[in-house]
Amino acid sequence: MENDFRSPLEKGLAAFDGKWKTRIICCLSNNGSLRYTALKKELDGITDAVLALTLKELTDYSIISRTQFNEIPVRVEYDLTKKGIEALPILKDICQWTQKYNPKSEQVRCGCGRPDCKFDLKTN
Amino acid sequence: MENDFRSPLEKGLAAFDGKWKTRIICCLSNNGSLRYTALKKELDGITDAVLALTLKELTDYSIISRTQFNEIPVRVEYDLTKKGIEALPILKDICQWTQKYNPKSEQVRCGCGRPDCKFDLKTN
DNA sequence: CTGCATCCCTCGCGATACTG
DNA sequence: CAGTATCGCGAGGGATGCAG
């Protein structure tokens, strides 16, 4: 692994970067442990290539954990780590900061991107 | 302006997206009001095309304000708005969250990207 | 079931030149 | 001084097919 000269701020924001990372975090915060296929069903429109890559990135950031059960067929579960759980209040703050200055926006509360999503970012 | 179906979380994160937005926010939080040229000098390596574009985006997000003085030659000053100032504690939280789980990282505190930067994100 | 390999296309950003 | 116009490259992410 090569050196990373970004500031802590930029390193931190990288964990929420891209189209899918916050949606995955949101799904896990709403549902708890989720399997690969369940996650894929929640994240409407994501492809395998991108889902696998994004899960790997979040795992590398220690925001989610990957647990493999060597059954047949294989079962893999993804969870928020302690670091991931501690990110949730920050994401909530961003939501509130946005809504404070965007009062007209519909009160979509979840970051998963599904228009029919009923969930909120759970912080406890 | 077309509709924006992103969640408040994704809308909020868009304000910190890309290579330069947080660096500009950081510079303005450290220095207060800055002119175009001063900003360009602080942001080591940015080009005019990208600086002008990014300033426009931040202005559209109401995170910075643009004030033009019709002197000769023209003088333009950029400041953080109330919304921009209220984003600073969130950015600080992200810094601290990152550093908590990255204790080995050097204590670079500013997001401006300059290796010699001595500043912190000012929140008051 | 849980992925990875490959191709392709768009978009962010850098480089450079020019303007009121 | 404070930008705009144009071009080009590389990375992110979608579509599809294959694999352990």
XYZ file of N, CA and C (backbone and C1' of nucleotides) in Angstrom, chain C:
140
model
P -28.796 -17.745 -5.062
O -27.530 -18.510 -4.365
C -27.542 -18.589 -2.964
C -26.165 -18.209 -2.448
C -25.881 -16.699 -2.477
O -25.120 -16.361 -1.324
C -24.312 -17.823 -3.846
P -24.761 -14.770 -0.984
O -23.335 -14.576 -1.668
C -22.213 -15.283 -1.139
C -20.993 -15.016 -1.995
C -20.639 -13.543 -2.188
O -19.251 -13.367 -2.005
C -20.712 -14.601 -4.260
P -18.668 -11.872 -1.713
O -19.046 -11.060 -3.041
C -17.999 -10.545 -3.824
C -17.506 -11.588 -4.829
C -16.632 -11.017 -5.922
O -15.280 -11.116 -5.536
C -18.171 -12.683 -6.730
P -14.293 -9.945 -5.991
O -13.733 -10.372 -7.419
C -13.101 -11.647 -7.580
C -12.879 -11.925 -9.068
C -12.168 -10.798 -9.831
O -11.218 -11.400 -10.712
C -14.239 -11.253 -10.849
P -10.199 -10.494 -11.524
O -10.578 -10.629 -13.059
C -11.325 -11.737 -13.567
C -11.418 -11.634 -15.093
C -10.559 -10.545 -15.735
O -10.211 -10.958 -17.052
C -12.853 -9.986 -15.961
P -9.277 -10.034 -17.998
O -10.340 -9.224 -18.856
C -11.225 -9.929 -19.718
C -12.246 -8.990 -20.330
C -11.660 -7.715 -20.936
O -11.824 -7.768 -22.346
C -13.686 -7.322 -19.723
P -11.179 -6.580 -23.280
O -12.474 -5.733 -23.640
C -13.684 -6.397 -24.040
C -14.830 -5.390 -24.052
C -14.461 -4.036 -24.671
O -15.409 -3.668 -25.662
C -15.465 -3.744 -22.544
P -15.098 -2.405 -26.629
O -16.117 -1.318 -26.114
C -17.362 -1.722 -25.539
C -17.995 -0.547 -24.821
C -17.607 0.835 -25.373
O -18.778 1.621 -25.521
C -17.240 0.755 -23.046
P -18.720 2.978 -26.437
O -19.658 3.966 -25.630
C -20.467 3.474 -24.542
C -20.511 4.515 -23.425
C -20.222 5.930 -23.886
O -21.143 6.797 -23.237
C -18.785 5.379 -22.120
P -21.447 8.283 -23.884
O -21.538 9.176 -22.574
C -22.208 8.674 -21.416
C -21.497 9.156 -20.156
C -21.265 10.679 -20.108
O -21.843 11.167 -18.915
C -19.300 9.503 -19.532
P -22.029 12.757 -18.688
O -21.369 13.064 -17.255
C -20.787 11.990 -16.505
C -19.570 12.484 -15.738
C -19.401 13.998 -15.676
O -18.759 14.293 -14.450
C -17.518 13.088 -16.693
P -18.879 15.766 -13.753
O -17.516 15.857 -12.929
C -17.119 14.745 -12.120
C -15.610 14.742 -11.962
C -15.005 16.078 -11.567
O -13.956 15.826 -10.647
C -14.081 15.369 -13.643
P -13.340 16.976 -9.786
O -12.028 17.368 -10.611
C -11.008 16.385 -10.778
C -10.094 16.765 -11.911
C -9.482 18.169 -11.824
O -8.090 18.019 -11.701
C -10.144 17.610 -14.024
P -7.103 19.185 -11.330
O -6.097 19.171 -12.560
C -5.414 17.962 -12.881
C -4.740 18.126 -14.233
C -3.955 19.425 -14.404
O -2.707 19.148 -15.022
C -5.571 19.229 -16.120
P -1.642 20.338 -15.248
O -1.785 20.736 -16.785
C -1.997 19.727 -17.773
C -1.854 20.347 -19.161
C -1.067 21.664 -19.202
O -0.256 21.696 -20.369
C -3.281 22.023 -19.965
P 0.783 22.886 -20.609
O -0.014 23.848 -21.603
C -0.687 23.286 -22.728
C -1.596 24.320 -23.364
C -1.025 25.748 -23.406
O -0.825 26.111 -24.761
C -3.321 25.713 -22.790
P -0.146 27.552 -25.126
O -1.391 28.403 -25.648
C -2.329 27.816 -26.555
C -3.573 28.685 -26.657
C -3.271 30.197 -26.794
O -3.980 30.729 -27.908
C -4.848 29.782 -25.062
P -3.824 32.287 -28.311
O -5.164 32.964 -27.760
C -6.434 32.394 -28.107
C -7.537 33.027 -27.275
C -7.551 34.561 -27.294
O -8.867 35.008 -27.589
C -7.664 33.757 -25.070
P -9.145 36.619 -27.871
O -9.981 37.057 -26.589
C -11.263 36.469 -26.324
C -11.896 37.162 -25.118
C -11.865 38.696 -25.166
O -13.097 39.186 -24.676
C -10.902 37.959 -23.172
P -13.811 40.483 -25.373
O -14.486 41.254 -24.145
C -15.362 40.564 -23.262
C -15.405 41.286 -21.930
C -15.437 42.805 -22.032
O -16.179 43.324 -20.930
C -13.494 42.146 -20.851
